[in-house]
Amino acid sequence: MTHDLSERLDRARAATRAAGIDALLVSPGADLAYLTGYEAKALERLTCLVLPAEGAIRLIAPGLEKSAALASPVPDLGIEVVSWGERDDPYALTASLVPGASRIAVDNHMWAEKVLALRHAMPAVQQTLANQVIAPLRMRKSDVEVGHLRDAGAAIDRVHRRMGEWLRAGRTERQVARDIGDAIVAEGHQRVDFIIVGSGPNGASPHHEVSDRVIEAGDAVVVDIGGTTAEGYCSDCTRNYVVGAAPDAAYVEYFEVLTQAQAAQREYARPGVSADSVDAVGRDIIDSAGFGAAFLHRTGHGIGLETHEEPYIVAGNDLVLDAGMAFSIEPGIYLEGRHGARIEDIVVTTPDGIEVLNTTSRDYVLLD
Ligand code: ZN
Ligand code: ZN
C-alpha cells in the first residue's frame, strides 16, 4: 500500500510541476486519502497536506489530531507531520512552508473558510483548483483499485439478489430501506452511502430517497443503492422491481427502450471514445423512441473512493476514455406522476472494451 501511495505522490508532484503550480494544498477528504491513505476528520481546525513542486512534503495537523496522523501511512511515506497548537495560526504556518510560491492549488472540496484564510495568509499568491492535477490520476484506477471496485460491485449485487426478502406490497419504502441498509453492511460494506426505494410515482423522481408511501400491488419500484467497503471503495447499482401484479403497458414499453439504450452504451463504451459520445449513444435510442424528454439526467459518473467523481458521462464532456476508468452507465426514463425506471451498472474500461462490475438481471424482476 505504501508503495502505491508513494507512486501516487510522485505522479501528483510531477503533474503539479507540469501544470506550473508551486504547491498542492489538500484538506481532509477523498483526495487526501488517495494521496496518503490518511482518512482525516474534516474539522474547523486545519489539517492540510502541503505537497510542493520541489522539496519536502508535510502534513499540517492540529495537535489533537497528531496521533491519528502518525497512526496513518503518512510517516511511512516520509511525510513530516507538523502539528500546531490552539494559539498558533495554521494558515501562517502553511504559508511559511511554501516560501516564494506564486501559484498554489487547493483541493476542490476544501471548505471556503479555509480557502479564504489561506488567501488572507498569502495575499499575493494565486489560487487554483487541484482537481486539474488530482482528477486525471484518480480517474485511472490501478489493478488493485479495480479489484476493490469489483468486490464492492459483488457486495451490492448480493443485496439486490435478496430484494424479494423485503420488497413487497403493504410495506412502506422506509421499512424496506431499513432492511436493505442492514443487508448492505451484512453483505460486505463498512457503511451505507444511500438507499433509494422509489415506488410507483416516486420512481419518476430520480433522486427520491424513501418515504412512508405504502407499496401497492402492481407498483414498479426503482431501487438504487450503494455503500463503501472497508477498503474505501464505493458501490452503486440500480435495479427495477415490480411488486405483486403485472406492471402497466406503458412501463413495459419504455422499459424495453431503456434496456436497449443501456445495452448499446455498454456495447459502445471503450478506451478511445469520448465521455459525451457514450451519453449520446443511449440518448439517441431513447429520443427516437419518443422518450427523450423523460431521460432527465446524464448517463453516469465516475466512481472510486467517492460515489460521484470524474469522469462524468455527460453531454459536453469531450474527455477521451482511457483504460482503467470506472464509471456508471445509468440511463433512466421517468414519467412524472406515474412511474420510472433506471438501469445502472458500474463498468471499468479494459484495454479494448469494458468489464461490467454488476451482474444481476437488468430486466425488471417480478416479486410477489
Ligand atoms: Zn450512480
Ligand atoms: Zn445509483
XYZ file of C-alpha atoms and ligand atoms in Angstrom:
370
model
C 0.000 0.000 0.000
C 2.757 2.403 0.958
C 4.375 1.649 -2.380
C 1.166 2.557 -4.275
C 0.777 5.711 -2.202
C 4.291 6.908 -2.810
C 3.808 6.361 -6.542
C 0.661 8.477 -6.345
C 2.563 11.218 -4.544
C 5.311 11.089 -7.181
C 2.798 11.326 -10.001
C 0.943 14.157 -8.253
C 4.161 16.043 -7.796
C 5.163 15.593 -11.434
C 1.733 16.759 -12.586
C 1.895 19.744 -10.218
C 5.189 20.781 -11.708
C 3.920 20.257 -15.246
C 0.879 22.451 -14.515
C 3.099 25.304 -13.340
C 1.742 25.074 -9.787
C 4.119 25.619 -6.853
C 2.247 23.508 -4.304
C -0.874 21.419 -3.774
C -2.775 22.032 -0.538
C -5.071 19.124 0.237
C -7.506 19.074 3.162
C -9.349 16.013 4.591
C -11.393 14.097 2.036
C -11.003 11.593 -0.767
C -8.053 13.427 -2.375
C -6.081 13.269 0.882
C -6.996 9.602 1.379
C -5.977 8.853 -2.207
C -2.583 10.519 -1.867
C -1.625 9.498 1.674
C -4.014 6.802 2.933
C -4.934 9.168 5.784
C -8.688 9.327 6.347
C -8.553 12.530 8.332
C -11.507 14.136 10.042
C -12.742 17.338 8.415
C -12.808 19.773 11.339
C -12.872 23.511 11.850
C -9.162 23.173 12.671
C -6.903 22.971 9.625
C -5.432 19.646 8.544
C -3.630 20.092 5.220
C -1.157 18.182 3.089
C 1.422 20.588 1.669
C 2.851 18.995 -1.463
C 5.299 21.390 -3.095
C 6.535 21.022 -6.665
C 10.017 20.765 -5.132
C 11.124 19.892 -1.612
C 9.724 18.122 1.443
C 6.093 17.076 1.655
C 4.483 17.912 5.000
C 1.180 17.396 6.718
C -0.106 20.207 8.874
C -2.314 18.802 11.635
C -3.894 20.214 14.766
C -2.179 18.927 17.923
C -5.143 16.814 18.930
C -5.087 15.017 15.555
C -1.342 14.396 15.587
C -1.525 10.831 16.917
C -4.180 9.918 14.319
C -1.957 11.323 11.574
C 1.037 9.406 12.902
C -1.005 6.191 13.005
C -1.863 6.583 9.291
C 0.525 5.691 6.432
C 1.756 9.325 6.461
C 5.005 8.783 8.444
C 5.935 5.709 6.374
C 5.669 7.863 3.280
C 8.374 10.123 4.679
C 5.901 12.953 5.224
C 6.672 15.045 8.283
C 3.671 15.829 10.484
C 3.811 19.477 11.544
C 1.358 19.989 14.370
C 0.013 23.267 15.657
C -1.432 24.351 18.979
C -4.661 26.166 19.770
C -2.878 29.541 19.909
C -0.994 29.091 16.634
C -2.093 30.359 13.226
C -2.135 27.286 10.934
C -2.599 29.440 7.838
C 0.543 31.458 8.518
C 2.234 28.124 9.202
C 1.079 26.836 5.805
C 2.344 29.980 4.098
C 5.740 29.532 5.779
C 6.047 26.064 4.211
C 5.665 27.368 0.657
C 8.020 30.360 0.612
C 8.270 32.066 -2.754
C 5.152 30.369 -4.133
C 3.228 32.373 -6.685
C 0.543 29.798 -7.550
C -0.990 27.187 -5.279
C -3.779 24.672 -5.907
C -6.340 23.834 -3.222
C -8.395 20.644 -3.298
C -11.833 21.127 -4.855
C -13.673 20.279 -1.657
C -11.679 22.440 0.741
C -14.046 24.431 2.948
C -14.481 28.025 1.790
C -13.446 29.392 5.207
C -10.084 27.653 4.804
C -9.599 28.745 1.201
C -10.256 32.349 2.196
C -7.997 32.124 5.259
C -5.205 30.821 3.024
C -5.807 33.698 0.638
C -5.581 36.098 3.549
C -2.329 34.484 4.726
C -0.845 34.608 1.195
C -2.481 37.612 -0.458
C -0.082 37.711 -3.412
C -0.403 34.016 -4.227
C -2.779 32.968 -6.971
C -5.155 30.140 -6.018
C -6.326 27.489 -8.425
C -8.091 24.120 -8.120
C -6.150 20.918 -7.511
C -8.567 18.775 -9.490
C -6.668 19.565 -12.694
C -3.761 17.643 -11.152
C -5.505 15.029 -8.988
C -8.565 14.035 -11.071
C -6.532 12.669 -14.013
C -4.705 10.433 -11.513
C -7.780 9.306 -9.599
C -9.681 8.603 -12.835
C -7.212 5.927 -13.902
C -7.637 3.066 -11.471
C -4.818 0.647 -10.700
C -5.462 -3.094 -10.801
C -5.685 -3.074 -7.018
C -8.336 -0.351 -7.114
C -10.292 -2.201 -9.808
C -10.186 -5.265 -7.550
C -11.692 -3.236 -4.714
C -14.420 -1.885 -7.012
C -15.120 -5.436 -8.233
C -15.583 -6.558 -4.619
C -17.883 -3.589 -3.931
C -19.921 -4.441 -7.038
C -20.264 -8.081 -5.973
C -21.361 -6.980 -2.493
C -24.142 -4.717 -3.765
C -25.222 -7.409 -6.240
C -25.731 -9.779 -3.301
C -28.081 -7.216 -1.752
C -30.096 -6.890 -4.979
C -30.371 -10.686 -5.201
C -32.022 -10.704 -1.768
C -34.586 -7.974 -2.594
C -37.505 -10.431 -2.537
C -36.953 -10.879 1.210
C -38.001 -7.307 1.908
C -39.754 -5.646 -1.007
C -43.462 -6.402 -1.138
C -46.860 -4.762 -1.270
C -48.144 -3.443 2.064
C -44.753 -2.283 3.358
C -43.532 1.298 3.239
C -40.471 2.385 1.293
C -38.847 3.318 4.593
C -39.385 -0.151 6.087
C -37.898 -1.785 3.007
C -34.956 0.644 3.058
C -34.159 -0.213 6.682
C -33.792 -3.886 5.769
C -31.751 -3.026 2.682
C -29.440 -0.910 4.834
C -28.765 -3.824 7.200
C -28.038 -6.061 4.209
C -25.668 -3.536 2.591
C -23.487 -3.810 5.698
C -24.016 -7.577 6.153
C -23.030 -8.295 2.548
C -19.626 -6.646 2.705
C -19.732 -2.869 3.110
C -18.462 -0.861 6.030
C -21.174 1.742 5.652
C -24.343 2.581 3.773
C -23.999 5.602 1.485
C -27.517 5.914 0.095
C -30.739 3.981 -0.410
C -33.361 4.922 -2.968
C -36.623 2.998 -2.939
C -38.855 4.832 -5.422
C -42.199 3.070 -5.652
C -44.934 3.923 -8.149
C -44.950 7.681 -8.843
C -41.907 8.176 -6.580
C -39.882 6.187 -9.109
C -40.326 9.074 -11.534
C -38.143 11.324 -9.338
C -34.550 10.196 -9.969
C -33.211 11.298 -6.585
C -36.223 10.412 -4.465
C -34.823 8.585 -1.440
C -37.512 6.956 0.685
C -40.882 7.953 2.091
C -43.687 6.473 4.152
C -45.601 5.591 0.997
C -47.090 2.101 1.237
C -46.048 -0.009 -1.745
C -49.026 -1.267 -3.735
C -49.570 -4.335 -5.911
C -48.575 -3.542 -9.476
C -46.071 -0.854 -8.463
C -42.836 -0.538 -10.360
C -40.042 0.194 -7.858
C -36.652 1.738 -8.607
C -34.029 0.523 -6.108
C -30.697 2.383 -6.295
C -28.289 1.516 -3.507
C -24.646 1.856 -2.575
C -22.125 1.666 0.226
C -18.415 1.913 0.926
C -16.283 -1.146 1.629
C -13.604 -1.424 4.313
C -11.025 -0.698 1.587
C -12.734 2.653 0.984
C -14.284 1.912 -2.424
C -17.909 2.589 -3.335
C -20.682 0.543 -4.904
C -23.697 1.942 -6.754
C -26.273 -0.154 -8.603
C -29.861 0.387 -9.703
C -32.289 -2.398 -10.448
C -36.033 -2.356 -11.038
C -38.709 -4.456 -9.406
C -42.419 -4.896 -9.981
C -44.381 -5.935 -6.937
C -47.397 -8.199 -6.618
C -49.011 -7.804 -10.068
C -48.047 -7.083 -13.670
C -46.899 -3.524 -14.450
C -48.875 -1.331 -16.833
C -48.309 -1.465 -20.568
C -46.559 1.917 -20.805
C -43.948 0.744 -18.322
C -43.300 -2.453 -20.256
C -42.933 -0.425 -23.457
C -40.386 2.089 -22.212
C -38.517 -0.480 -20.131
C -37.686 -2.258 -23.389
C -36.355 1.012 -24.848
C -34.297 1.646 -21.722
C -32.870 -1.875 -21.834
C -31.763 -1.363 -25.442
C -30.237 2.034 -24.681
C -28.245 0.787 -21.687
C -27.059 -2.304 -23.583
C -25.974 -0.148 -26.538
C -23.984 2.074 -24.205
C -22.230 -0.917 -22.622
C -21.508 -2.276 -26.089
C -20.063 1.037 -27.233
C -18.027 2.257 -24.241
C -14.276 1.625 -24.555
C -10.975 3.473 -24.472
C -10.667 5.972 -27.297
C -14.285 7.153 -27.329
C -15.370 10.351 -25.616
C -17.493 10.500 -22.459
C -20.151 12.551 -24.219
C -20.426 10.074 -27.078
C -21.311 7.321 -24.579
C -24.125 9.552 -23.342
C -25.267 10.243 -26.902
C -25.462 6.560 -27.884
C -28.114 5.909 -25.230
C -29.852 9.234 -25.559
C -30.345 8.797 -29.312
C -32.156 5.489 -28.790
C -34.386 6.930 -26.062
C -35.024 10.062 -28.168
C -36.016 8.131 -31.266
C -38.489 6.064 -29.253
C -40.130 9.324 -28.177
C -38.955 9.329 -24.555
C -36.131 11.875 -24.898
C -37.737 14.395 -22.557
C -38.159 11.675 -19.926
C -34.396 10.952 -19.723
C -33.800 13.689 -17.182
C -30.127 13.288 -16.313
C -26.665 12.489 -17.566
C -25.690 8.898 -18.298
C -23.236 8.482 -15.472
C -20.454 9.446 -13.126
C -17.040 8.133 -12.211
C -16.727 6.102 -9.017
C -13.908 5.077 -6.716
C -13.156 6.491 -3.284
C -16.256 8.649 -3.846
C -19.579 7.602 -5.344
C -19.516 10.593 -7.682
C -16.168 11.640 -9.107
C -14.671 12.149 -12.559
C -15.201 11.168 -15.324
C -18.772 12.391 -15.804
C -20.571 10.739 -18.717
C -22.436 13.801 -19.845
C -23.095 15.881 -22.960
C -20.265 18.359 -23.467
C -17.573 16.285 -21.754
C -15.139 15.592 -24.588
C -12.759 13.658 -22.316
C -11.496 10.618 -24.205
C -11.860 7.454 -22.127
C -8.701 5.647 -21.194
C -8.147 2.133 -19.822
C -8.832 1.765 -16.095
C -11.610 4.335 -15.837
C -14.556 3.322 -13.646
C -17.957 4.913 -14.133
C -21.684 4.223 -14.118
C -23.891 3.670 -17.147
C -27.336 4.546 -15.846
C -29.874 5.901 -18.305
C -33.396 6.362 -16.971
C -36.894 7.089 -18.200
C -39.287 8.885 -15.866
C -42.994 9.534 -16.425
C -43.969 12.169 -13.893
C -46.853 11.176 -11.645
C -46.785 7.568 -12.875
C -43.535 5.597 -12.547
C -39.966 5.444 -13.740
C -37.057 3.124 -14.365
C -33.270 3.329 -14.377
C -30.756 0.607 -15.153
C -27.352 1.212 -13.612
C -24.129 -0.734 -13.836
C -20.624 0.230 -12.796
C -18.136 -0.534 -15.562
C -14.349 -0.267 -15.878
C -12.639 0.271 -19.198
C -10.242 -2.510 -20.182
C -7.656 -2.108 -22.973
C -10.301 -2.869 -25.625
C -13.738 -2.631 -24.016
C -15.264 -2.673 -20.570
C -15.634 -5.001 -17.627
C -19.120 -4.766 -16.114
C -18.979 -4.979 -12.322
C -22.702 -5.570 -11.718
C -24.108 -8.826 -12.961
C -27.677 -9.309 -11.691
C -30.501 -9.364 -14.235
C -31.116 -5.958 -15.792
C -34.699 -6.833 -16.650
C -37.329 -5.793 -14.138
C -37.807 -8.514 -11.547
C -41.318 -9.579 -10.578
C -41.700 -10.112 -6.821
C -44.830 -11.420 -5.163
Zn -24.869 6.206 -9.919
Zn -27.083 4.803 -8.348
